[in-house]
Short mmCIF file of C-alpha atoms in Angstrom, two decimals:
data_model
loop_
_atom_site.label_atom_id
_atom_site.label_comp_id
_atom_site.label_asym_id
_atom_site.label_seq_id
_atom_site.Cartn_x
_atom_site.Cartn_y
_atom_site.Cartn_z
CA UNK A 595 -87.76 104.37 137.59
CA UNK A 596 -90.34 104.93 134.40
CA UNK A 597 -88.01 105.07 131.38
CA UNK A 598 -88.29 106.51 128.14
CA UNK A 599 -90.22 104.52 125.59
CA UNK A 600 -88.37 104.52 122.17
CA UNK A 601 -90.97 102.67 120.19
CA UNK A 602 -88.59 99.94 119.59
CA UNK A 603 -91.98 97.90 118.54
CA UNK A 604 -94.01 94.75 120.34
CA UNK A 605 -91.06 92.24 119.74
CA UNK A 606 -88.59 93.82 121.39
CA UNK A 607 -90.32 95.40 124.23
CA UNK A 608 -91.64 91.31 124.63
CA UNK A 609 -88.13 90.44 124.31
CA UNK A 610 -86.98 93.03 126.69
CA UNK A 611 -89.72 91.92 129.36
CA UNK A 612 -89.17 87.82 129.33
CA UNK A 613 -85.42 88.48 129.40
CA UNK A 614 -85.32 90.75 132.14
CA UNK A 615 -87.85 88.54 134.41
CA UNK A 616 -85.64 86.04 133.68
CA UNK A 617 -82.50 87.25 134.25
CA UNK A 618 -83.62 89.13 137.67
CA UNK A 619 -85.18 85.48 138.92
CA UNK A 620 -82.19 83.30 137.71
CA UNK A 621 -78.84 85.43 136.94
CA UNK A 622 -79.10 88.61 139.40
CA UNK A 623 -79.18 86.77 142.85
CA UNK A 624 -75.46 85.13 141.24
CA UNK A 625 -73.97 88.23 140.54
CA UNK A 626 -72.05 88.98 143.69
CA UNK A 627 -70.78 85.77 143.84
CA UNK A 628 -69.84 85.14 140.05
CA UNK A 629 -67.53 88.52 140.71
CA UNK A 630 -66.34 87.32 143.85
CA UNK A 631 -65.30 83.96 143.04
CA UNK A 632 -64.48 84.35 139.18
CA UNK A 633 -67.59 82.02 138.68
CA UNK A 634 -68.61 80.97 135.86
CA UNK A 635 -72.36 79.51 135.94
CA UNK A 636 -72.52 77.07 132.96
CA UNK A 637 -76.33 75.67 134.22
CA UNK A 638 -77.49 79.12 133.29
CA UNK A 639 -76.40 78.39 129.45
CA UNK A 640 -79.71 75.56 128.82
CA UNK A 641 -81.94 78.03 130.75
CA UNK A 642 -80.81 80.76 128.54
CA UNK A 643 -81.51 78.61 125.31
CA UNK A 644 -84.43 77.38 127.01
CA UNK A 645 -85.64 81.52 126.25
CA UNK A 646 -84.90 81.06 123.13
CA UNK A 647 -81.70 83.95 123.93
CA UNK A 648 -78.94 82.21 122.35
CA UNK A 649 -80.36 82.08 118.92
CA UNK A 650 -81.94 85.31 118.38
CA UNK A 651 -80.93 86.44 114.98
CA UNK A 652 -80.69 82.73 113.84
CA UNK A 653 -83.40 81.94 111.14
CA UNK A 654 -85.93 79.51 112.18
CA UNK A 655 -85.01 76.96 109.80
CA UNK A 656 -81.67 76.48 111.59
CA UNK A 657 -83.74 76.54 115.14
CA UNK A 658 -83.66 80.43 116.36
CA UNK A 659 -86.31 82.99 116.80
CA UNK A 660 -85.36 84.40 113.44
CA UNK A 661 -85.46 88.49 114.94
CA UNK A 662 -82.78 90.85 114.71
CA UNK A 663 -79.82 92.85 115.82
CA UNK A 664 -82.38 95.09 117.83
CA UNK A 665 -83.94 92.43 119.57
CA UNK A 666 -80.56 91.31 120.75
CA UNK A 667 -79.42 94.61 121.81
CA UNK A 668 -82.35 94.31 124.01
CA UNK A 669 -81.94 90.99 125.59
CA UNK A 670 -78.12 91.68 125.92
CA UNK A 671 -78.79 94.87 128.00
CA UNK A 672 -81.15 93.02 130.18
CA UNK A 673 -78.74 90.50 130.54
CA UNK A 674 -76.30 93.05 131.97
CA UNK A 675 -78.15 94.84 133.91
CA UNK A 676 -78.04 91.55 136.24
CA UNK A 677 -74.71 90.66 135.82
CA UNK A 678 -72.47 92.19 133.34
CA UNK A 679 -69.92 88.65 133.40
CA UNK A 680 -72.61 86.69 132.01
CA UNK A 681 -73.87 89.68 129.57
CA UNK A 682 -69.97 89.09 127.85
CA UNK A 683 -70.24 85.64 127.91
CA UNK A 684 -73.91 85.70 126.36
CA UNK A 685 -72.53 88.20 124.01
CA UNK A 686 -69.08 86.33 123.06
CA UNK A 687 -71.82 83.20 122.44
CA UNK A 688 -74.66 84.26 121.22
CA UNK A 689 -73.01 86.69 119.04
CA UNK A 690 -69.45 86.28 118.15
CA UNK A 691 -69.87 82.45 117.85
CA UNK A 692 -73.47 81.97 117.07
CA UNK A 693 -74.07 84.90 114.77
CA UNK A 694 -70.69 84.14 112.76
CA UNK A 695 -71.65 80.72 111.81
CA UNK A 696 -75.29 81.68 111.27
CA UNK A 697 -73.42 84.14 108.56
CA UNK A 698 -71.17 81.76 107.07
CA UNK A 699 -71.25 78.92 107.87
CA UNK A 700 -72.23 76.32 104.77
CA UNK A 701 -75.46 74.00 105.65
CA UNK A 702 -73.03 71.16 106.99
CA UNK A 703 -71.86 73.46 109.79
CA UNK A 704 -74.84 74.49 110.83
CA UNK A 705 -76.88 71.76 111.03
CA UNK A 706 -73.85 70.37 112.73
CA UNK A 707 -73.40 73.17 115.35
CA UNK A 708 -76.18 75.59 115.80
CA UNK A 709 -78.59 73.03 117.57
CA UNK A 710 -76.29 72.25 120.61
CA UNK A 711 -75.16 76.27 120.21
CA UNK A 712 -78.55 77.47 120.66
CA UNK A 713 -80.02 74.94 123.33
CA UNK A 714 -77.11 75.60 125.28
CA UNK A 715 -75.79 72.55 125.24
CA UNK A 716 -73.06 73.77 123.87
CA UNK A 717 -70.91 76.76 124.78
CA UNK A 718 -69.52 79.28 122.10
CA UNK A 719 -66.32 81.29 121.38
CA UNK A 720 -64.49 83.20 118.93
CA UNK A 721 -60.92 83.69 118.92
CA UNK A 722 -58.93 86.60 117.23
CA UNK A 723 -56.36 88.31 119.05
CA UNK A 724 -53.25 86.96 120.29
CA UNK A 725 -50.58 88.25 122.65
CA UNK A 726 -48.86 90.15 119.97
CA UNK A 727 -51.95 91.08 118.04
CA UNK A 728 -54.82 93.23 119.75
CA UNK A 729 -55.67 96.22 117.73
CA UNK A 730 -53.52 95.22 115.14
CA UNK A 731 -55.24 91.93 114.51
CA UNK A 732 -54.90 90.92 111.23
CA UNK A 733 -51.41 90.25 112.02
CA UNK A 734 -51.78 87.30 114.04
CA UNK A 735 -49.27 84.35 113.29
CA UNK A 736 -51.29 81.54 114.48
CA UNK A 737 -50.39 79.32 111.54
CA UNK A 738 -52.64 76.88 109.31
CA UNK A 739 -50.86 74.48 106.75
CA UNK A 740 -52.57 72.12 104.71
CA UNK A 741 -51.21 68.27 105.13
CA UNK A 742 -53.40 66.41 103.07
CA UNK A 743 -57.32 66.63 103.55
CA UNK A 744 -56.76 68.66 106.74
CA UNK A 745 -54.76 71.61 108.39
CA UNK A 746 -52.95 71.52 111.33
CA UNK A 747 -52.80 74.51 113.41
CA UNK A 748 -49.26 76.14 115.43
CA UNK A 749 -49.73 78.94 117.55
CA UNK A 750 -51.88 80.35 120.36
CA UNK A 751 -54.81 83.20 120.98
CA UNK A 752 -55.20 85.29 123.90
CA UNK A 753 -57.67 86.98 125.69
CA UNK A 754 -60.20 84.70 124.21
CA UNK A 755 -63.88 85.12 126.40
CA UNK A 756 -65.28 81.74 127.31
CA UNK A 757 -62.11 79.54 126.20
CA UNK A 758 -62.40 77.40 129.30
CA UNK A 759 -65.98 76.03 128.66
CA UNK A 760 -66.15 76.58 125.00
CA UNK A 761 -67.15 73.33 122.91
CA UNK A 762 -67.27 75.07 119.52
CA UNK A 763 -64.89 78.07 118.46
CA UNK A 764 -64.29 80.46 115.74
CA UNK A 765 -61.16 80.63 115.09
CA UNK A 766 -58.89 83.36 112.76
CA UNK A 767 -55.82 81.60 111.53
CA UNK A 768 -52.84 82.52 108.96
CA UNK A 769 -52.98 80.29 105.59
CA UNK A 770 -51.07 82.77 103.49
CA UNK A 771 -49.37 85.80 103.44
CA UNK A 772 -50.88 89.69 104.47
CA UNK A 773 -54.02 90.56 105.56
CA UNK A 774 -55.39 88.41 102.79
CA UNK A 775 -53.91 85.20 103.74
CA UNK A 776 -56.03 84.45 106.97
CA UNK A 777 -58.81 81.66 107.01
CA UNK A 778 -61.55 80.73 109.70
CA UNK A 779 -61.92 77.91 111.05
CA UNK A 780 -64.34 76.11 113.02
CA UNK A 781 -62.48 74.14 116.25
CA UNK A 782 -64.04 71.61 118.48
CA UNK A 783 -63.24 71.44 122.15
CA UNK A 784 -61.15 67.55 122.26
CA UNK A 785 -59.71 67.52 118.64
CA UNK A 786 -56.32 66.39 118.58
CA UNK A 787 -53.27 69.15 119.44
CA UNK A 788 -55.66 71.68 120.58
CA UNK A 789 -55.60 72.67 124.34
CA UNK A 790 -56.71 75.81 127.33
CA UNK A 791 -53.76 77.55 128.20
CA UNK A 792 -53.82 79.75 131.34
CA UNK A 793 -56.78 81.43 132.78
CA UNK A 794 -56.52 85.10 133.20
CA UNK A 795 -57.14 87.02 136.14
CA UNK A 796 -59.13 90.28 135.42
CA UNK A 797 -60.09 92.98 137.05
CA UNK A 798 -63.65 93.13 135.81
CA UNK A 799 -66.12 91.04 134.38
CA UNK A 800 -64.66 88.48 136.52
CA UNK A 801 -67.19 84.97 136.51
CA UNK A 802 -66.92 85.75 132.40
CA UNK A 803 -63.68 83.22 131.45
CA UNK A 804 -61.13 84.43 129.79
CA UNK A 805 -58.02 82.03 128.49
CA UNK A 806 -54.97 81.14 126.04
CA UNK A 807 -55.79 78.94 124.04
CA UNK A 808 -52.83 76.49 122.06
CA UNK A 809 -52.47 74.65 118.75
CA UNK A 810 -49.98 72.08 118.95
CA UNK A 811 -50.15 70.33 115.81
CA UNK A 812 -54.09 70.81 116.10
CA UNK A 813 -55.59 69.23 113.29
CA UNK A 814 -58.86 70.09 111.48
CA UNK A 815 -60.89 68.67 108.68
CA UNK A 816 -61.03 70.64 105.32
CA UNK A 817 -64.82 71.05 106.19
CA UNK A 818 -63.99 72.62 109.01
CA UNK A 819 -62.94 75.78 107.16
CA UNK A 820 -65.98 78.61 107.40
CA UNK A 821 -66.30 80.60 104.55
CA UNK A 822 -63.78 80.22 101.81
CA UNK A 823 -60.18 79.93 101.95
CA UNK A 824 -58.10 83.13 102.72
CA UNK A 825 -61.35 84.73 102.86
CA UNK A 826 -61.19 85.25 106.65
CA UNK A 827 -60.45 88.50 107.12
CA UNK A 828 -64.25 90.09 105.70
CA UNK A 829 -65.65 87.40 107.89
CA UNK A 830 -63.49 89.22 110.34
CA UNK A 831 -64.03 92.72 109.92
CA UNK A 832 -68.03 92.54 108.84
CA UNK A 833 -68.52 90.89 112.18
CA UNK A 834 -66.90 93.79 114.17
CA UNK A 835 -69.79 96.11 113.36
CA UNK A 836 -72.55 93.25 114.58
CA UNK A 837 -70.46 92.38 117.57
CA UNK A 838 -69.28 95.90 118.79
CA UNK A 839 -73.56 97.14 118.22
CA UNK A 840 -74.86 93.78 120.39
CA UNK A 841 -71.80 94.14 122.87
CA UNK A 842 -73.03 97.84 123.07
CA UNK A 843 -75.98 96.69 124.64
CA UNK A 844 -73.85 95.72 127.99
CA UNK A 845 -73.18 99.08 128.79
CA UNK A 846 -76.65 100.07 128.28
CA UNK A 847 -77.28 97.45 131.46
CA UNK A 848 -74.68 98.86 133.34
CA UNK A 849 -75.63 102.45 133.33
CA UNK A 850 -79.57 101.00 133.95
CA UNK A 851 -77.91 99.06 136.74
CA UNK A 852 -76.21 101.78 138.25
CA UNK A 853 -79.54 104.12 138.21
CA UNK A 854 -81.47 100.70 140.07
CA UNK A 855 -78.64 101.05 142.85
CA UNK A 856 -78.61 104.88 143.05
CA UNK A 857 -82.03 106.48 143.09
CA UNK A 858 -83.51 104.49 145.73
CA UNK A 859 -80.28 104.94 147.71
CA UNK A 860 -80.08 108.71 147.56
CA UNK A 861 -84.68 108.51 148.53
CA UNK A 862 -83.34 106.75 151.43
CA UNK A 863 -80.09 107.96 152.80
CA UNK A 864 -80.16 110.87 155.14
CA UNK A 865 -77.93 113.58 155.89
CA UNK A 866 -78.36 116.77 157.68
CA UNK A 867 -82.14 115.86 158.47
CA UNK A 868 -83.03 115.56 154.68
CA UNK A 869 -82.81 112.70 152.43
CA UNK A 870 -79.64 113.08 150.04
CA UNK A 871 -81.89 113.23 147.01
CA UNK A 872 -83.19 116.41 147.85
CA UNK A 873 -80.02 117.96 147.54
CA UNK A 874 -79.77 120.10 143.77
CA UNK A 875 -76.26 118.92 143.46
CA UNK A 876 -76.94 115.18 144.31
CA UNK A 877 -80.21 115.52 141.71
CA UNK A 878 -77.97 116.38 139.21
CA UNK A 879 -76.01 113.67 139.32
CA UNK A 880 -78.84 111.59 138.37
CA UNK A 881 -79.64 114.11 135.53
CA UNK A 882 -76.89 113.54 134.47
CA UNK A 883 -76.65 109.65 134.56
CA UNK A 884 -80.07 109.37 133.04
CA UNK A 885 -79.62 111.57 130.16
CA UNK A 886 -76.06 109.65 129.49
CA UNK A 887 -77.72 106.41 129.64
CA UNK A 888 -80.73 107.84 127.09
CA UNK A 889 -78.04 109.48 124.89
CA UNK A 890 -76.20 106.11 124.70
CA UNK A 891 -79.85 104.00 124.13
CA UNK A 892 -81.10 106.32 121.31
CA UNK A 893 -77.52 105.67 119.52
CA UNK A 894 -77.12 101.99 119.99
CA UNK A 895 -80.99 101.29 119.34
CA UNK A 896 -80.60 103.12 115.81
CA UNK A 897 -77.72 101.33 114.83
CA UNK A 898 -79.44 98.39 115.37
CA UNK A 899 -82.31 99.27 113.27
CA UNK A 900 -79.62 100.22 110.90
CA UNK A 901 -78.22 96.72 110.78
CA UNK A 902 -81.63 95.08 110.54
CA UNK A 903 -82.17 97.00 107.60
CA UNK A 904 -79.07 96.25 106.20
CA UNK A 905 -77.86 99.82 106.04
CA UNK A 906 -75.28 99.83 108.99
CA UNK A 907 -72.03 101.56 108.83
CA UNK A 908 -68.69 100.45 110.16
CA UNK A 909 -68.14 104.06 111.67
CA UNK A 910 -71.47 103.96 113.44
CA UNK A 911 -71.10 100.78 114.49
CA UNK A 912 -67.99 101.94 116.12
CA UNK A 913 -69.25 104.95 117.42
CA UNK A 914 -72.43 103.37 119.29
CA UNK A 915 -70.30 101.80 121.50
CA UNK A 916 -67.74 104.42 122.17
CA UNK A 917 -70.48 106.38 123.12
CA UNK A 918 -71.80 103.30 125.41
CA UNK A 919 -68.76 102.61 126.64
CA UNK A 920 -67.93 106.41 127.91
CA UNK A 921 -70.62 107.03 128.97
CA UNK A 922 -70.69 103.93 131.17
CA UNK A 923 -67.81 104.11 133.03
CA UNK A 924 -68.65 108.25 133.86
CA UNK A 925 -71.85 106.37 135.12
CA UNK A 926 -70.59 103.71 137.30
CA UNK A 927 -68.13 106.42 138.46
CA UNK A 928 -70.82 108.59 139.33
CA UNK A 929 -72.85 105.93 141.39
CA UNK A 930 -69.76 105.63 143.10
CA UNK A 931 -69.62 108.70 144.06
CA UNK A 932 -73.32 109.16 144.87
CA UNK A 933 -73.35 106.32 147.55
CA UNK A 934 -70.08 107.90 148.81
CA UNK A 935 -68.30 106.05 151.22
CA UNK A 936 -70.57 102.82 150.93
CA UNK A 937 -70.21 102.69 147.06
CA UNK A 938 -66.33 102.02 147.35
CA UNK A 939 -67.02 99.05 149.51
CA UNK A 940 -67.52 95.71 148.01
CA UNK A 941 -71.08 95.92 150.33
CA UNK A 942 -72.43 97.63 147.42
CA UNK A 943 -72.16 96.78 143.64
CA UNK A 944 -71.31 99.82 142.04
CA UNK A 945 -67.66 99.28 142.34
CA UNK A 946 -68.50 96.07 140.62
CA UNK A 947 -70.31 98.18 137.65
CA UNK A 948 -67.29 100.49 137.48
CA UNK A 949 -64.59 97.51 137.07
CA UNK A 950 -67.31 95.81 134.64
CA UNK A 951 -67.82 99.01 132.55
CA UNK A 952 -63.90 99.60 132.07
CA UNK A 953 -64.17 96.37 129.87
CA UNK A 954 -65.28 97.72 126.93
CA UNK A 955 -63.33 101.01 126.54
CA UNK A 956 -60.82 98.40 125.40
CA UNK A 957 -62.82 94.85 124.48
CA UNK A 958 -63.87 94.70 120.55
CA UNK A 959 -61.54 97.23 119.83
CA UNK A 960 -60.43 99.97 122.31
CA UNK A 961 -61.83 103.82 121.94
CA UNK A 962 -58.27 105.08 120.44
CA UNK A 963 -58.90 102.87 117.59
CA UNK A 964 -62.82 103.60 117.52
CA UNK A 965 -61.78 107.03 116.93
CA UNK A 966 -58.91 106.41 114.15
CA UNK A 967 -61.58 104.48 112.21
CA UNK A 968 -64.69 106.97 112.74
CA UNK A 969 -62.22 109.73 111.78
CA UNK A 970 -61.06 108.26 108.71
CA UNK A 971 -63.91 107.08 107.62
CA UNK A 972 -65.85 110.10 107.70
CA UNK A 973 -63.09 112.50 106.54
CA UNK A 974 -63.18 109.94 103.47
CA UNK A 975 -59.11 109.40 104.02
#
């Protein structure tokens, strides 16, 4: 299918080409069986950093490519578009662990973790929510108290993406009181008290691990503490807009997905002596997958140059990937439908997309509260 070129510049259209050879070669003969088996394939992670794909928005100086939110975007749809498990777990690393302490991290923490983060080594996570606190997040109770030149953590986090491989984490946890009293801190997979809890069983993005994990008397050096103290909660919310524009970039794969599945399956399939895709009705349905997919590009790509040039806004930022998201899951829906029968069977891998695509009307913040916070944000209230 030739696709619509929006002049994103030589970079990312090199970035777009190496990861996407790549990731059809090495990731997209997986994908069945990562869904199938809830696989996770950690030998893809050196490979990855091999690319250079973990540490795209990291400076040079600290061993990345030293590009930008765009370029990721790109890589992270082409990611997807093989295998939308490893495109969240790429994401959750590359992004919400690697692009966090690339932020704020002092010089200590990054020359101690950003190496082994961006060879892939090393396997990245961030941890926010816990059982009790999704949307509402900043009132998580995981608890931090300082016992002389360390803190010990008490608590658990849920629904944290790549808990059961992660070696380095970012974690959000409660030093004092209100929204103002959380802290982040940088955790290391074997320090003392700290522990995987139970794996849970999803419906999509299933090969992309998802866990508890536990503090139980967890203690961490002082120095472990990104950013300052009770300061965690901008390090928090300023990474929303970065993660929710780069996770973005996973629908974008989807829906590209979905039209690699469809259109030579409707040039093919026959019914009453004429292939499907001859049929107005069945044409547009692809119409209309294309120009949601476009729609959803031209969004997310400009919020990305708005990032890169500093200028991004937290109700864009949002709103790129409601868009993404919606418009995803009516895609995957409508491959379903277009392969009929067949695309409800696990022999084809729309229903995979459609599962996958659910993800992230709810992941980095659902749509209801994408809504709340473009509304109120642009009514000024």
């Amino acid at each position: 299918m030739s696709n619509f070129d929006f002049a994103l510049g030589e970079t990312a259209d090199m970035i777009r080409k190496s990861t996407a050879r790549f990731a059809a070669d090495k990731i997209a003969p997986l994908a069945a069986e990562i869904d199938a088996k809830d696989w996770f394939p950690r030998d893809l992670w050196p490979q990855m950093g091999a690319l250079g794909l973990h540490g795209i928005t990291v400076e040079e100086e600290w061993g990345g490519l030293g590009l930008g939110y765009l370029d990721h975007v790109v890589a992270q749809e082409e990611v997807a578009r093989a295998s939308a498990s490893i495109g969240l777990s790429y994401g959750a690393h590359s992004n919400l662990c690697v692009n966090q302490i690339r932020r704020w991290g002092s010089d200590a923490q990054k020359a101690k973790y950003l190496p082994k983060l961006i060879s892939g080594e090393h396997v990245g996570s961030l941890a926010m929510s816990e059982a009790g606190a999704g949307s509402d997040v900043v009132s998580m109770t995981l608890k931090a108290e300082k016992r002389g030149d360390r803190y010990v953590l008490n608590g658990t986090k849920y629904w944290i993406t790549n808990a059961p491989y992660a070696d380095t984490l970012v974690v959000y946890a409660r030093t004092g009181e209100g929204s103002k009293g959380l802290t982040t801190f940088l955790i290391e997979k074997g320090m003392k008290g700290f522990s995987i809890g139970q794996k849970i069983d999803k419906m999509g993005m299933r090969g992309s691990p998802t866990a508890e994990l536990i503090f139980d008397d967890c203690e961490v050096p002082e120095e472990n503490i990104m950013g300052a103290l009770n300061g965690g909660v901008s390090i928090l919310m300023s990474g929303l807009d970065y993660e929710r524009t780069v996770l973005a970039g996973i629908q974008l794969g989807i829906m590209q997905a979905c039209l690699d599945t469809v259109i030579p399956y409707v040039r093919d399939r026959k019914q009453f002596g004429k292939a499907i895709g001859t049929f107005q009705l069945m044409q547009a349905k692809i119409a209309d997958m294309y120009v949601a997919l476009n729609s959803a590009r031209a969004y997310v790509y400009a919020v990305a140059k708005a990032c890169d040039a500093g200028r991004t806004t937290r109700f864009d930022a949002a709103g790129a990937i409601l868009l993404a998201s919606e418009n995803a899951v009516k895609v995957a829906l409508e491959a379903v439908q277009a392969l009929g029968g067949a695309g409800y069977t696990k022999d084809w891998p729309v229903e995979r997309y459609l599962r996958d695509a659910k993800l992230l009307d709810i992941g980095a913040g659902t749509n209801e509260i994408r809504r709340m916070l473009i509304g109120r944000e642009v009514i000024g209230a």
